[in-house]
Amino acid sequence: TPKPSSAASDVYKRQIINSVVVLVTFMAACLSFVVVFTLSNTNISERERELATIKVLGFRRGEVHHYVNKETLSLTAIGTALGVPLGGLLAESFTYILQMPSLYFDVEVEPLSYVLAVVLSFGFTIIVNLATNRTLNKIDMVGALKSAE
């Protein structure tokens, strides 16, 4: 059997590396979605009495949604503002710490990658907000206010 040429071998290696990068990116996106969803649901369940009180005081459904969703978007903004630069530093640190004499990875993150990370973070947050709005609608005002802490 003839050995593949060096160029063909390089293309094959790039395809494998690109496949791994896509898989890791997809898994990170899934993790991000699950974390935001869990935190949002926990926030709503922990503040059920407060949200029921707001509803009893006459706030409309859209106002309650806006109140909770604005907080989630604000936390996402803070997280991305801190996470993007710290993530870049962490990537450079790992590259420096894990250097091997026979192998070196140069960390060059394209600006588009940072933009995509921020856009995806906010996209997931908006999707989670739409999903948790149903939970906000189902809060039993009387039951939540009756329950003893």
Coordinates of C-alpha atoms in Angstrom, one line a residue:
T1 CA 0.0 0.0 0.0
P2 CA 1.4 3.4 -0.9
K3 CA 1.9 5.9 1.8
P4 CA -0.1 9.1 1.6
S5 CA 1.7 12.2 0.6
S6 CA 2.7 14.7 3.3
A7 CA 0.2 17.2 2.0
A8 CA -2.7 14.7 2.1
S9 CA -1.6 13.7 5.6
D10 CA -1.6 17.3 6.8
V11 CA -5.1 17.9 5.4
Y12 CA -6.3 14.7 7.2
K13 CA -4.7 15.9 10.5
R14 CA -6.3 19.3 10.1
Q15 CA -9.7 17.7 9.5
I16 CA -9.4 15.6 12.7
I17 CA -8.3 18.6 14.7
N18 CA -11.1 20.7 13.3
S19 CA -13.6 17.9 14.2
V20 CA -12.3 17.9 17.7
V21 CA -12.6 21.6 18.0
V22 CA -16.2 21.6 16.7
L23 CA -17.1 18.8 19.2
V24 CA -15.5 20.6 22.2
T25 CA -17.2 23.9 21.1
F26 CA -20.6 22.2 20.9
M27 CA -20.1 20.6 24.3
A28 CA -19.1 23.9 25.8
A29 CA -22.2 25.5 24.3
C30 CA -24.4 22.8 25.8
L31 CA -22.8 23.3 29.2
S32 CA -23.3 27.0 28.9
F33 CA -27.0 26.6 28.1
V34 CA -27.5 24.1 31.0
V35 CA -25.7 26.3 33.5
V36 CA -27.7 29.4 32.5
F37 CA -31.0 27.5 32.6
T38 CA -30.3 25.9 36.0
L39 CA -29.2 29.3 37.5
S40 CA -32.3 31.0 36.1
N41 CA -34.7 28.3 37.4
T42 CA -32.9 28.4 40.8
N43 CA -33.2 32.1 40.9
I44 CA -37.0 32.0 40.2
S45 CA -37.7 29.2 42.7
E46 CA -35.7 30.9 45.5
R47 CA -37.5 34.2 44.9
E48 CA -41.0 32.8 44.5
R49 CA -42.4 34.7 47.4
E50 CA -41.0 38.0 46.1
L51 CA -42.3 37.4 42.6
A52 CA -45.7 36.4 44.0
T53 CA -45.8 39.6 46.0
I54 CA -44.9 41.7 42.9
K55 CA -47.8 40.0 41.1
V56 CA -50.2 40.6 43.9
L57 CA -49.2 44.3 43.9
G58 CA -50.5 44.5 40.4
F59 CA -47.5 44.1 38.2
R60 CA -48.5 42.7 34.8
R61 CA -47.1 39.5 33.4
G62 CA -44.8 41.4 31.0
E63 CA -43.4 43.6 33.7
V64 CA -42.6 40.5 35.9
H65 CA -40.8 38.9 32.9
H66 CA -38.9 42.1 32.2
Y67 CA -37.9 42.4 35.9
V68 CA -36.4 38.9 36.0
N69 CA -35.0 38.8 32.4
K70 CA -33.2 42.1 32.9
E71 CA -31.3 40.6 35.8
T72 CA -30.3 37.5 33.9
L73 CA -29.1 39.7 30.9
S74 CA -27.2 41.9 33.3
L75 CA -25.5 38.9 34.9
T76 CA -24.6 37.6 31.4
A77 CA -23.1 41.0 30.5
I78 CA -21.0 40.9 33.7
G79 CA -20.0 37.3 33.0
T80 CA -18.9 38.0 29.5
A81 CA -17.1 41.2 30.4
L82 CA -15.0 39.3 32.9
G83 CA -14.9 35.9 31.1
V84 CA -13.6 37.1 27.8
P85 CA -10.3 38.7 29.0
L86 CA -9.8 36.1 31.8
G87 CA -10.4 33.3 29.3
G88 CA -7.7 34.7 27.0
L89 CA -5.3 34.9 29.9
L90 CA -6.1 31.4 31.0
A91 CA -5.5 30.0 27.4
E92 CA -2.1 31.7 27.3
S93 CA -1.3 30.4 30.8
F94 CA -2.2 26.9 29.9
T95 CA -0.1 27.1 26.7
Y96 CA 2.9 28.4 28.6
I97 CA 2.5 25.8 31.4
L98 CA 1.9 22.8 29.2
Q99 CA 4.8 23.5 26.8
M100 CA 6.7 20.4 25.6
P101 CA 10.0 20.5 23.8
S102 CA 8.7 18.7 20.8
L103 CA 5.4 20.4 20.5
Y104 CA 4.2 24.0 20.7
F105 CA 0.8 25.5 20.3
D106 CA 0.7 29.2 19.6
V107 CA -2.5 30.7 21.0
E108 CA -4.0 33.0 18.4
V109 CA -7.6 33.6 19.0
E110 CA -9.3 35.5 16.2
P111 CA -11.4 38.5 17.2
L112 CA -14.4 36.8 15.6
S113 CA -14.1 34.0 18.2
Y114 CA -14.6 36.5 21.0
V115 CA -17.6 38.1 19.2
L116 CA -19.1 34.7 18.6
A117 CA -18.6 33.7 22.3
V118 CA -20.4 36.9 23.5
V119 CA -23.2 36.5 20.9
L120 CA -23.8 32.9 21.8
S121 CA -23.8 33.7 25.5
F122 CA -26.5 36.3 25.0
G123 CA -28.3 34.1 22.6
F124 CA -28.5 31.3 25.2
T125 CA -29.6 33.7 27.8
I126 CA -32.4 35.0 25.7
I127 CA -33.6 31.4 24.9
V128 CA -33.5 30.6 28.6
N129 CA -35.4 33.7 29.4
L130 CA -38.1 32.7 27.0
A131 CA -38.2 29.3 28.5
T132 CA -38.4 30.5 32.1
N133 CA -41.1 33.0 31.4
R134 CA -43.5 30.0 31.4
T135 CA -42.2 29.2 35.0
L136 CA -42.9 32.8 36.0
N137 CA -46.4 32.5 34.7
K138 CA -47.1 29.4 36.7
I139 CA -46.2 30.9 40.1
D140 CA -49.1 30.4 42.5
M141 CA -49.5 33.7 44.2
V142 CA -51.6 32.5 47.1
G143 CA -49.6 29.3 47.6
A144 CA -46.3 31.1 47.6
L145 CA -47.4 33.8 50.0
K146 CA -49.0 31.2 52.4
S147 CA -45.9 29.1 52.7
A148 CA -43.9 29.6 55.8
E149 CA -40.2 29.9 55.5

